Amino acid sequence: MMNRREFLQLAGVSAISGVSILSGCASVVDRTTTSFTSAAKRVGAATHFSLRIAPVKLELSPGQTIQTIGYNGSVPGPLLRVKEGQQVTVDVQNDSDVPELVHWHGLYVSSEVDGSMEEGTPMVPPQGSRQYSFIAQPSGTRWYHTHAFAGKDLRRSLYSGQFGFFHIEPKNNPGQYDQEVFIAAHQWNPEFVSMQDLRKGPPPDNGLEVMYRAASFNDKALGHGEPIRIKTGQRVLFHLLNASATDDVRLALPGHSFDVLALDGNPVPTPRTVPVLVLAPAERIDAIVEMKQPGL
């Protein structure tokens, strides 16, 4: 069990660090986006993807390696990017040792291919395969992830590395930005912690909670990996996802604000500018940041 001091040291550590000048004309944001590998083959108006569920060794930082399950050998899985209304087919190969499901989060799909066993989607057996086919709609930042039941096993389901972006481009995209960045936050090395170590009291205040010993943006811990290179004054569109199983994530860029365009992939009626973003588990935010404060 993690003690109270260890928990307090790890609580609330997820954030994007500040912006600094690089080579006099460009700025960097530390943490970078993953170099997503496309898994798509386009055939006419249709798009065909392949996903393989299998063990992955993920190095968050030197000396800090995670053994998990992911898609196509990476965490997050490949960026699946399609156009609104496009026919999509996904072949899923399950090379893990347990039955699995791939859930298409936020899409209009039938229960047979939704990826939820409780809604009637068949499981993908160990060493077996399944094909999902559907129309990509609605537009916006969606995502895909395992929908298997974790129970007491903190290595399964969304405690693992089985998640990735599914971005559906709208039919009419104004493209009023200079660069596009996808960032998924995730927490690692979960364990059950007695809340009696944190606060005394009767149930439900003295039960068990899940706490974490590590966190990452895409495939690296904060401060590790390649930075995002940006020219001063550029408008950067961030697609942000909290892929953690249980905890909220707070994100900030010192000296800058987020112009929020969409929540959970859906355009907001009135865009707002805020200094800090808070994402609950599974929540997505699309926001533009104008990089106009070099050195902060």
XYZ file of N, CA, C and O in Angstrom, residues 16-22 26-30 228 230-232 238 252-256 289-296:
120
model
N 1.204 20.587 -18.526
C 2.119 20.895 -19.617
C 3.005 22.013 -19.126
O 2.533 22.998 -18.582
N 4.328 21.887 -19.334
C 5.227 22.906 -18.832
C 5.228 24.132 -19.716
O 4.551 24.190 -20.726
N 6.040 25.127 -19.376
C 6.017 26.404 -20.063
C 6.643 26.386 -21.428
O 7.071 25.374 -21.944
N 6.681 27.545 -22.045
C 7.211 27.716 -23.385
C 8.553 28.402 -23.291
O 8.724 29.348 -22.534
N 9.516 27.948 -24.063
C 10.827 28.575 -24.048
C 11.298 28.815 -25.468
O 10.855 28.165 -26.408
N 12.217 29.780 -25.648
C 12.714 30.137 -26.969
C 13.701 29.080 -27.451
O 14.525 28.590 -26.708
N 13.601 28.759 -28.728
C 14.541 27.833 -29.349
C 15.065 28.487 -30.621
O 14.298 28.861 -31.495
N 11.876 30.180 -32.716
C 10.894 29.134 -32.476
C 10.775 28.880 -30.991
O 11.692 29.131 -30.228
N 9.608 28.412 -30.587
C 9.366 28.084 -29.189
C 9.154 26.590 -29.070
O 8.830 25.915 -30.032
N 9.336 26.064 -27.873
C 9.089 24.647 -27.659
C 8.156 24.469 -26.491
O 8.183 25.234 -25.539
N 7.286 23.465 -26.610
C 6.428 23.068 -25.511
C 6.851 21.677 -25.108
O 6.959 20.800 -25.943
N 7.099 21.465 -23.860
C 7.551 20.176 -23.362
C 6.353 19.567 -22.633
O 5.932 20.093 -21.622
N 7.732 19.808 -28.883
C 6.977 20.336 -30.012
C 7.646 21.636 -30.426
O 7.795 22.541 -29.612
N 7.694 25.100 -32.374
C 6.670 26.046 -32.808
C 7.308 27.395 -33.082
O 8.184 27.836 -32.338
N 6.895 28.068 -34.131
C 7.327 29.427 -34.384
C 6.493 30.405 -33.551
O 5.295 30.221 -33.407
N 7.157 31.420 -33.028
C 6.461 32.425 -32.243
C 5.343 33.052 -33.070
O 5.542 33.430 -34.226
N -4.599 22.172 -30.261
C -4.338 21.013 -29.413
C -5.590 20.143 -29.338
O -6.682 20.626 -29.029
N -1.973 23.254 -18.194
C -1.760 24.695 -18.326
C -0.502 24.965 -19.117
O 0.424 24.153 -19.139
N -0.466 26.108 -19.796
C 0.720 26.620 -20.483
C 0.998 28.002 -19.909
O 0.305 28.969 -20.264
N 1.964 28.139 -19.013
C 2.224 29.443 -18.379
C 2.380 30.551 -19.409
O 3.080 30.401 -20.408
N 1.688 31.665 -19.149
C 1.754 32.815 -20.042
C 0.827 32.725 -21.233
O 0.775 33.659 -22.045
N 0.090 31.657 -21.370
C -0.796 31.463 -22.510
C -2.176 31.019 -22.033
O -2.333 30.525 -20.917
N -4.141 27.587 -29.065
C -3.267 28.451 -28.282
C -2.442 29.277 -29.256
O -1.798 28.736 -30.154
N -2.477 30.606 -29.073
C -1.643 31.485 -29.877
C -0.325 31.688 -29.152
O -0.279 32.250 -28.051
N 0.762 31.224 -29.735
C 2.063 31.247 -29.106
C 2.703 32.638 -29.226
O 3.530 32.880 -30.096
N 2.306 33.523 -28.343
C 2.735 34.918 -28.450
C 3.542 35.385 -27.251
O 3.835 36.576 -27.123
N 3.927 34.468 -26.368
C 4.709 34.835 -25.180
C 6.003 34.035 -25.144
O 6.171 33.141 -24.309
N 6.947 34.270 -26.037
C 8.205 33.510 -26.042
C 8.969 33.714 -24.741
O 8.985 34.803 -24.184
N 9.551 32.636 -24.259
C 10.331 32.707 -23.036
C 9.554 32.374 -21.793
O 10.128 32.259 -20.708
N 8.207 32.202 -21.913
C 7.398 31.854 -20.742
C 6.983 30.409 -20.798
O 6.846 29.834 -21.847
